[in-house]
Structures are given as structure tokens and as C-alpha cells.
């Protein structure tokens, strides 16, 4: 089976977990738009697919840092609109003045364009929680063995 083969088997399960996970996203520091962006950067792998005891779905979040600048753009846009996007956590330079300062390069702490490591770590944790929930669903639906087998081929 191809590299994506096992992932093709779980498309419907992913959609179900997306719906079930929506409240968890709402309760997080990420807006739905930001979470959608995070998920475009996350890849899921199965560690030790042939080992029934140790096999597990893991979220590969190594590319999340690459989407952080766009997440900052989303925050700025939502700040300019008055924070109109649930799950948004307000920070030091919020609102229209914060957005203008950021656009001019005057905002932010330390003045560098560094990645907010706390948000990256939060995205990593939430993505792994999603992976855990996905695996639990596959197990409860009786699909986990089939998915592991497809992943080990």
C-alpha cells in the first residue's frame, strides 16, 4: 500500500474527530482559522505499526513553525476587527493600535521576528491530543488493526 494508504482509510474518521474536537479548539488559545492553519502543517504517522502494544498515532508538528507568520496575520486581522474570532487570546499589543504597530514593525516583544515558542508548543500539544482522539476512535470503531496493517506495508 502507498504511503498515504492508511490515511486514505481514515478520511471519514478524521471528519468525525474534527467535529468532536471543535469544542476543544474553541476552548484553546487558537481560533478556528488558526487551528485550520496548524492542521495544514501537521502530518500524522503511526509509530511501530506492527507492534500491537506500542503502535500509536503521532502528530508530526515539525512544520508548524512555518505557518506561525500567517497565524500572526490572522491575529492581526482579528484584532483589527475587534477580536471577532472565538478562542482568541488577547495579548499585549491587541486591537487596532497593536495591529498598526505590528505592521510597522514596532510591536512585539524584543523587536525580533522570532517564533512564539509557547504557541508552537501549544499547537504541538493540541495536535497530539487530536492524534490521540483519532486513535481512540479507530480503536472503538474496530479499524485500528486494519489501519496499522496498512501502515506497516
Short mmCIF file of N, CA, C and O in Angstrom, two decimals, residues 9 17 26 29 62 96-97 105 110 128 135:
data_model
loop_
_atom_site.label_atom_id
_atom_site.label_comp_id
_atom_site.label_asym_id
_atom_site.label_seq_id
_atom_site.Cartn_x
_atom_site.Cartn_y
_atom_site.Cartn_z
N UNK A 9 -7.69 5.40 4.43
CA UNK A 9 -8.66 4.56 5.13
C UNK A 9 -9.41 5.32 6.24
O UNK A 9 -10.46 4.86 6.68
N UNK A 17 -13.74 13.14 13.92
CA UNK A 17 -12.92 13.67 15.01
C UNK A 17 -12.84 15.19 14.91
O UNK A 17 -12.86 15.88 15.93
N UNK A 26 -12.16 25.45 20.40
CA UNK A 26 -12.80 26.66 20.91
C UNK A 26 -12.27 27.02 22.30
O UNK A 26 -12.07 28.19 22.61
N UNK A 29 -6.34 28.35 22.94
CA UNK A 29 -5.92 29.71 22.63
C UNK A 29 -5.97 30.00 21.13
O UNK A 29 -5.66 31.10 20.70
N UNK A 62 6.64 19.17 13.01
CA UNK A 62 7.91 19.83 12.67
C UNK A 62 7.73 21.02 11.73
O UNK A 62 8.61 21.87 11.66
N UNK A 96 -6.62 47.70 17.22
CA UNK A 96 -6.16 48.37 16.00
C UNK A 96 -4.78 48.97 16.17
O UNK A 96 -3.95 48.91 15.29
N UNK A 97 -4.48 49.55 17.34
CA UNK A 97 -3.16 50.14 17.55
C UNK A 97 -2.08 49.08 17.56
O UNK A 97 -1.00 49.28 17.00
N UNK A 105 6.28 47.20 12.31
CA UNK A 105 7.45 46.59 12.91
C UNK A 105 7.78 47.16 14.28
O UNK A 105 8.89 46.97 14.78
N UNK A 110 10.82 42.34 22.24
CA UNK A 110 12.18 42.11 21.81
C UNK A 110 12.45 42.61 20.41
O UNK A 110 13.58 42.59 19.97
N UNK A 128 -1.25 16.66 19.14
CA UNK A 128 -1.09 15.30 19.67
C UNK A 128 -2.37 14.83 20.35
O UNK A 128 -2.74 13.67 20.25
N UNK A 135 -6.90 8.06 17.27
CA UNK A 135 -6.57 6.66 17.53
C UNK A 135 -7.66 6.00 18.38
O UNK A 135 -8.06 4.88 18.10
#
